[in-house]
JSON list of C-alpha atoms in Angstrom, two decimals:
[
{"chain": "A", "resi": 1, "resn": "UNK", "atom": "CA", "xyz": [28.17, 38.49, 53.26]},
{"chain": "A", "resi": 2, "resn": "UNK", "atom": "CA", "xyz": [29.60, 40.95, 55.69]},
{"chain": "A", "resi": 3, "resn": "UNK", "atom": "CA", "xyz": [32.68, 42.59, 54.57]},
{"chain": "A", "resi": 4, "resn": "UNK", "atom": "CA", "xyz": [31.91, 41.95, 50.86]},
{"chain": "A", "resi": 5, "resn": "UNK", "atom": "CA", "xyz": [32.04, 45.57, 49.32]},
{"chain": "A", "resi": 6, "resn": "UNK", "atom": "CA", "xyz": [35.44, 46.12, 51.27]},
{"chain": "A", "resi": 7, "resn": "UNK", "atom": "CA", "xyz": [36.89, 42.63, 50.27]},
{"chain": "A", "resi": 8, "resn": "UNK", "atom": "CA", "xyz": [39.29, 43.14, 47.14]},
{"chain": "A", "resi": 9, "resn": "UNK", "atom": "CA", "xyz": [38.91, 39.46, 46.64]},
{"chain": "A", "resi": 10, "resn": "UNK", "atom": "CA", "xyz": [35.95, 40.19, 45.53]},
{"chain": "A", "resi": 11, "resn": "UNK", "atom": "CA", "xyz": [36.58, 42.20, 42.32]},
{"chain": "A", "resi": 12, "resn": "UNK", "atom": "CA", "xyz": [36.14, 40.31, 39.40]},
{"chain": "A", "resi": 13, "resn": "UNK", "atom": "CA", "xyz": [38.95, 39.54, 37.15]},
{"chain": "A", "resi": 14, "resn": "UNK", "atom": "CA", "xyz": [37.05, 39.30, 33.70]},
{"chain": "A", "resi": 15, "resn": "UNK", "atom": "CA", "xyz": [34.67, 42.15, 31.77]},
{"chain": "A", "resi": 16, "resn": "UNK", "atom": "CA", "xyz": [31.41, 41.21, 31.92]},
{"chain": "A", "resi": 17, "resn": "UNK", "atom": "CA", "xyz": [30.75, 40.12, 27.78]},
{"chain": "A", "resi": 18, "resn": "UNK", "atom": "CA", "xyz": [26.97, 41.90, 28.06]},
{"chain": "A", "resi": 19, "resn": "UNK", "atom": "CA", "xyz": [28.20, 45.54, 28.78]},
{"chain": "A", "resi": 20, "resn": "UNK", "atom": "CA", "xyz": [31.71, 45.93, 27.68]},
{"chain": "A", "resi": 21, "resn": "UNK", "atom": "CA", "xyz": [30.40, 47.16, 24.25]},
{"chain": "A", "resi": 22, "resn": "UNK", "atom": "CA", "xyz": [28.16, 49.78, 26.03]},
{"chain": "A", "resi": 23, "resn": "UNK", "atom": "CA", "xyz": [30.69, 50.97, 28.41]},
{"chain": "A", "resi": 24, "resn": "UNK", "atom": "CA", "xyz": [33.53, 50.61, 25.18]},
{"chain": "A", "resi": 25, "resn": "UNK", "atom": "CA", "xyz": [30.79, 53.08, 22.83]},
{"chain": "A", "resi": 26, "resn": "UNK", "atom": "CA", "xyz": [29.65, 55.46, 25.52]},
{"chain": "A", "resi": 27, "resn": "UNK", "atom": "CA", "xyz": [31.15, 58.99, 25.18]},
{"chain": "A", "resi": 28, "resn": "UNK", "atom": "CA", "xyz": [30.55, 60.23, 29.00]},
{"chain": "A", "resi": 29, "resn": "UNK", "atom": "CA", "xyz": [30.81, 57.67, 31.46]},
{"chain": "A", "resi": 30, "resn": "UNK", "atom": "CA", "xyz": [31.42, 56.71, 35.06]},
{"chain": "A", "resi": 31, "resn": "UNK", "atom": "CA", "xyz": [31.99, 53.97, 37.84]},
{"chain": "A", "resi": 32, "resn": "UNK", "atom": "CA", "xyz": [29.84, 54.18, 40.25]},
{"chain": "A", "resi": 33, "resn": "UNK", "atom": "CA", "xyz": [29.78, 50.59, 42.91]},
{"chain": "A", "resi": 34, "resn": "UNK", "atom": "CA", "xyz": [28.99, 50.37, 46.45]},
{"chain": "A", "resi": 35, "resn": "UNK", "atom": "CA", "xyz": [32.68, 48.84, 46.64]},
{"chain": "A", "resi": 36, "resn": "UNK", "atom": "CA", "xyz": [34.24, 50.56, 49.70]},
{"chain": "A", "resi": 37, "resn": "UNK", "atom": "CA", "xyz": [36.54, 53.40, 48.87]},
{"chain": "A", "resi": 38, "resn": "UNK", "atom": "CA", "xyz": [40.00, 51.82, 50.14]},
{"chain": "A", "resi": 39, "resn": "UNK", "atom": "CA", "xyz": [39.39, 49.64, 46.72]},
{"chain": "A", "resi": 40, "resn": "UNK", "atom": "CA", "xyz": [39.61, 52.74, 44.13]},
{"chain": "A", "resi": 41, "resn": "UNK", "atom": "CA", "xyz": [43.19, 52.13, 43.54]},
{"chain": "A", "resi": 42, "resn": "UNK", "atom": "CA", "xyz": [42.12, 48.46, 42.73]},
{"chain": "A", "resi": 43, "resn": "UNK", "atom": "CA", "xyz": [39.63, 49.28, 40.91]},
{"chain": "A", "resi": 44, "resn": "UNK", "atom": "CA", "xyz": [41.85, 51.44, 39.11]},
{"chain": "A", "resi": 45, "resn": "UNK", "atom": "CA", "xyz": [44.13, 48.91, 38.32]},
{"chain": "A", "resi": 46, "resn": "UNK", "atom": "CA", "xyz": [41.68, 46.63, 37.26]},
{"chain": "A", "resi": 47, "resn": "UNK", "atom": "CA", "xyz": [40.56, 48.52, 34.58]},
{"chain": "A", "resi": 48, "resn": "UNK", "atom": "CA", "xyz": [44.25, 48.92, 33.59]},
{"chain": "A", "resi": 49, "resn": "UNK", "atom": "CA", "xyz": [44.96, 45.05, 33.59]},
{"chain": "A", "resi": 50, "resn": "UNK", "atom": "CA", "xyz": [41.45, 44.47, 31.48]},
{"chain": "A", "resi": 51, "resn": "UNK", "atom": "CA", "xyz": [42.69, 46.94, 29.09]},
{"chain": "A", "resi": 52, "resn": "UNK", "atom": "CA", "xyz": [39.39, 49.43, 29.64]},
{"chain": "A", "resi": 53, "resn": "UNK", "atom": "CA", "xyz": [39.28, 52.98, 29.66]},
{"chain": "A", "resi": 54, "resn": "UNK", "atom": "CA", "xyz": [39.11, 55.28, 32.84]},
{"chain": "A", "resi": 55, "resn": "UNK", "atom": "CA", "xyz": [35.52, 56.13, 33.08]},
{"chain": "A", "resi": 56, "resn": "UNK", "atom": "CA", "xyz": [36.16, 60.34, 32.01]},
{"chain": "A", "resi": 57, "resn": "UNK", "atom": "CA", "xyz": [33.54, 60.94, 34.85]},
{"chain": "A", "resi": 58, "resn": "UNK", "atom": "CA", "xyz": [35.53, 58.70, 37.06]},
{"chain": "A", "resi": 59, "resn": "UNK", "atom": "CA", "xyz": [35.24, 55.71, 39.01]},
{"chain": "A", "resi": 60, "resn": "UNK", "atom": "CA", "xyz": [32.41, 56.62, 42.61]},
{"chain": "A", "resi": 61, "resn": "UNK", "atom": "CA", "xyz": [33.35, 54.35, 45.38]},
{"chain": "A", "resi": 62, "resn": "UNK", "atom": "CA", "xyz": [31.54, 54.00, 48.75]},
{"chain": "A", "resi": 63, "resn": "UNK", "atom": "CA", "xyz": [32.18, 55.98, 51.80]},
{"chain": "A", "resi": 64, "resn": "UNK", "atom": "CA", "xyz": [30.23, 54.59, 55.03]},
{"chain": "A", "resi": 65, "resn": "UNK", "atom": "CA", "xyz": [28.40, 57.15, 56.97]},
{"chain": "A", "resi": 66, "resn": "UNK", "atom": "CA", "xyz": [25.15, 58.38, 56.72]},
{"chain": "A", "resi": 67, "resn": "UNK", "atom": "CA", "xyz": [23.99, 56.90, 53.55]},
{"chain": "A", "resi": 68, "resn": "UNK", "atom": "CA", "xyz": [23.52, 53.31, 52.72]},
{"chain": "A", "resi": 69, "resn": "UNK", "atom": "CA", "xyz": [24.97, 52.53, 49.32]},
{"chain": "A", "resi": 70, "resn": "UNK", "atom": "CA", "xyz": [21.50, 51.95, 47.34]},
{"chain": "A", "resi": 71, "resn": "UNK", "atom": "CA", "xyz": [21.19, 55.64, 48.67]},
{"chain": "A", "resi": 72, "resn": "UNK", "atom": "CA", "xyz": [24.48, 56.74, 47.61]},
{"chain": "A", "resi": 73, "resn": "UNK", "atom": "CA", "xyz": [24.28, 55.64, 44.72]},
{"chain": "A", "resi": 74, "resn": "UNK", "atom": "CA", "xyz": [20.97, 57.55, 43.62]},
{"chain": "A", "resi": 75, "resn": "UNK", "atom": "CA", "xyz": [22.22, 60.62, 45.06]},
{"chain": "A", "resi": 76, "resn": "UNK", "atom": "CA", "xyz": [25.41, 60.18, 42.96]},
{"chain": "A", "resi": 77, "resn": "UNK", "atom": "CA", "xyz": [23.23, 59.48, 39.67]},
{"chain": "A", "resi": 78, "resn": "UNK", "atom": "CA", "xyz": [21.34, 62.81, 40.57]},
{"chain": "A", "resi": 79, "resn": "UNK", "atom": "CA", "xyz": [24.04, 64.97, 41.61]},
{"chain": "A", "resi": 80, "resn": "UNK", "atom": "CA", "xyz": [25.88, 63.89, 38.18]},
{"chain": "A", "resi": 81, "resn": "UNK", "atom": "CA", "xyz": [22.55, 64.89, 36.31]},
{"chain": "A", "resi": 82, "resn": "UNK", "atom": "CA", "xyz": [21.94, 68.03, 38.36]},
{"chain": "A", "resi": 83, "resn": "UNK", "atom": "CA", "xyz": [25.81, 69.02, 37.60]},
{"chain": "A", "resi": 84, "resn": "UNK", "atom": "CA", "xyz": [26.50, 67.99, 33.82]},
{"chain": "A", "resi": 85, "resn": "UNK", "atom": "CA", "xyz": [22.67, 68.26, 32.71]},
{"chain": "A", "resi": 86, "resn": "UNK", "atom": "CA", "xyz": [22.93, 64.97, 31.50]},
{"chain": "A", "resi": 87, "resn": "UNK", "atom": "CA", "xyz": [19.15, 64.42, 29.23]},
{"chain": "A", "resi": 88, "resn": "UNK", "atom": "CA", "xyz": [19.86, 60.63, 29.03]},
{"chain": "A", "resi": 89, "resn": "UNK", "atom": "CA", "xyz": [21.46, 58.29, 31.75]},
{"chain": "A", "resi": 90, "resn": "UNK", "atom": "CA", "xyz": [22.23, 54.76, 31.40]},
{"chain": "A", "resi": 91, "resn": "UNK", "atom": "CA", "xyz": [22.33, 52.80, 34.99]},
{"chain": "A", "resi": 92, "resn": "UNK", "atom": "CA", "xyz": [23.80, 49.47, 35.23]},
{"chain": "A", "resi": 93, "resn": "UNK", "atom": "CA", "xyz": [23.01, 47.81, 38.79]},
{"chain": "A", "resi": 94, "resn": "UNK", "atom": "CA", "xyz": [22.73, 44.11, 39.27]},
{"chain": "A", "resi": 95, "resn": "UNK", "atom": "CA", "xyz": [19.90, 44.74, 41.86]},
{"chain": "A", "resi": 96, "resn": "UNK", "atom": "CA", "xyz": [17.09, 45.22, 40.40]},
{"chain": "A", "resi": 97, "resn": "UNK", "atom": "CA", "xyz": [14.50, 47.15, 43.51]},
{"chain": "A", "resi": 98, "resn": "UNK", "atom": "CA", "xyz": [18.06, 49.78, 43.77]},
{"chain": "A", "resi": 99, "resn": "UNK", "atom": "CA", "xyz": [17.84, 50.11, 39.94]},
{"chain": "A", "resi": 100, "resn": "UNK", "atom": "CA", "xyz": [14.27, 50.72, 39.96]},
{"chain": "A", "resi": 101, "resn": "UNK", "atom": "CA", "xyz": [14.41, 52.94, 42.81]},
{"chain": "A", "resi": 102, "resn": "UNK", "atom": "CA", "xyz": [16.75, 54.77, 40.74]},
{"chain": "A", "resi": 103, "resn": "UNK", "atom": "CA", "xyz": [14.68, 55.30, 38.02]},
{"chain": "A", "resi": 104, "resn": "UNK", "atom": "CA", "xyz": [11.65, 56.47, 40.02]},
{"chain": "A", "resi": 105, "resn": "UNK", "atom": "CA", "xyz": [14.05, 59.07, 42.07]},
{"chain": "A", "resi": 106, "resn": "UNK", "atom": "CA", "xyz": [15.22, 60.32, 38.59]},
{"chain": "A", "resi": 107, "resn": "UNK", "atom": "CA", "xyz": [11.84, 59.98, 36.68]},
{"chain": "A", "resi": 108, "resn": "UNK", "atom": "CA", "xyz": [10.14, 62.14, 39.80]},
{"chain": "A", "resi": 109, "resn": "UNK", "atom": "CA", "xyz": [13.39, 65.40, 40.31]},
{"chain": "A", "resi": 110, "resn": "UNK", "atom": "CA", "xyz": [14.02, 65.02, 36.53]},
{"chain": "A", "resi": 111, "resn": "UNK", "atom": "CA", "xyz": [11.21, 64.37, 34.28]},
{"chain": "A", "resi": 112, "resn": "UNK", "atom": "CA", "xyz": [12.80, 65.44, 31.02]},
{"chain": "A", "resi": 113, "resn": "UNK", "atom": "CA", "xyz": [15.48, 63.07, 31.84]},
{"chain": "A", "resi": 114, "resn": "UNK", "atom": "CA", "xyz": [15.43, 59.85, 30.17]},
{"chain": "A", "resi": 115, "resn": "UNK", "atom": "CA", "xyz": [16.40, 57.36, 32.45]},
{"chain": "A", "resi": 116, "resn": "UNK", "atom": "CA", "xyz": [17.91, 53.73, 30.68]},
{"chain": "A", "resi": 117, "resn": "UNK", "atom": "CA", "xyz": [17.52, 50.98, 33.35]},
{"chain": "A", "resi": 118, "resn": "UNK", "atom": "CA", "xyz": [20.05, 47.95, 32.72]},
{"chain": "A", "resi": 119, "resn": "UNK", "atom": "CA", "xyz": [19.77, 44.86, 35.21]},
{"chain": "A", "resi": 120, "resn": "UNK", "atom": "CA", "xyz": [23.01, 43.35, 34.70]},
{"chain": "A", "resi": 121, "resn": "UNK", "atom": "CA", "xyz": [23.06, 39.85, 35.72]},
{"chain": "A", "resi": 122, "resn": "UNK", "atom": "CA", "xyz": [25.26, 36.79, 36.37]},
{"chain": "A", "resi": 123, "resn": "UNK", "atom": "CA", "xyz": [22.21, 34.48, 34.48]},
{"chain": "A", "resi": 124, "resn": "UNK", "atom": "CA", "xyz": [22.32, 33.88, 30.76]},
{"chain": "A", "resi": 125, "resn": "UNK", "atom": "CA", "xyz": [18.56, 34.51, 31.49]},
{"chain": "A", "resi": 126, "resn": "UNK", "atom": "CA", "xyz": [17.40, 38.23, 31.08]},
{"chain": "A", "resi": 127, "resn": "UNK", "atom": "CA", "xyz": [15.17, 39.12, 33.94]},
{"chain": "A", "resi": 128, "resn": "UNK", "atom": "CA", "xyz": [12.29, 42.11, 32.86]},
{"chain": "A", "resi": 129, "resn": "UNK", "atom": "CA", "xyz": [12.03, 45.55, 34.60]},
{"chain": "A", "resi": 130, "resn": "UNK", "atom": "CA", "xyz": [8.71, 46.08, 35.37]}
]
């Protein structure tokens, strides 16, 4: 709905049980959400109150402008690889054409990169990447 990425009501108030051990176990990792930027204090805090580490690569909130956030968000992913030479990226993104969009901008500028596509959903059901 309009007004969702800039709505703090919005921000869940629980991890999410299918990736907490991933994002507990990585060594190098980051935020990145479409959530509007006036909500990186929140976000902050959340973390905080759901006892979870601050991402070391920290936490990428939206800007509007000239990007829309499916954009933004792959030219985050590739700026981080282009920046830290990353060789293996794990993407978490709950929709799956952004995630596989993702995957095909890194595959194509990076091909020695090994891209990790995750479709986190709100389904006990896994859905398949294809």
């Amino acid at each position: 709905f309009p007004g969702f990425h800039s709505d703090p009501e919005t921000l869940g108030k629980k991890v999410n049980s299918e990736i907490i051990e991933s994002y507990n176990s990585a060594q190098n990792k980051m935020i990145l959400t479409g959530r509007d930027i006036n909500l990186a204090k929140l976000i902050d805090s959340r973390l905080e109150e759901l006892g979870m580490s601050h991402p070391n690569y920290g936490v990428h909130t939206f800007k509007s402008g000239r990007l829309s956030i499916e954009q933004y968000k792959i030219a985050t992913i590739m700026k981080s690889i282009s920046d830290f030479g990353w060789t293996c990226v794990h993407f978490y993104e709950d929709r799956k054409d952004w995630l596989l969009n993702a995957m095909k901008a890194v595959n194509e500028t990076f091909p020695t990169v090994t891209f990790q596509p995750h479709l986190i959903t709100n389904v006990k059901e896994k859905m398949k990447l294809t």
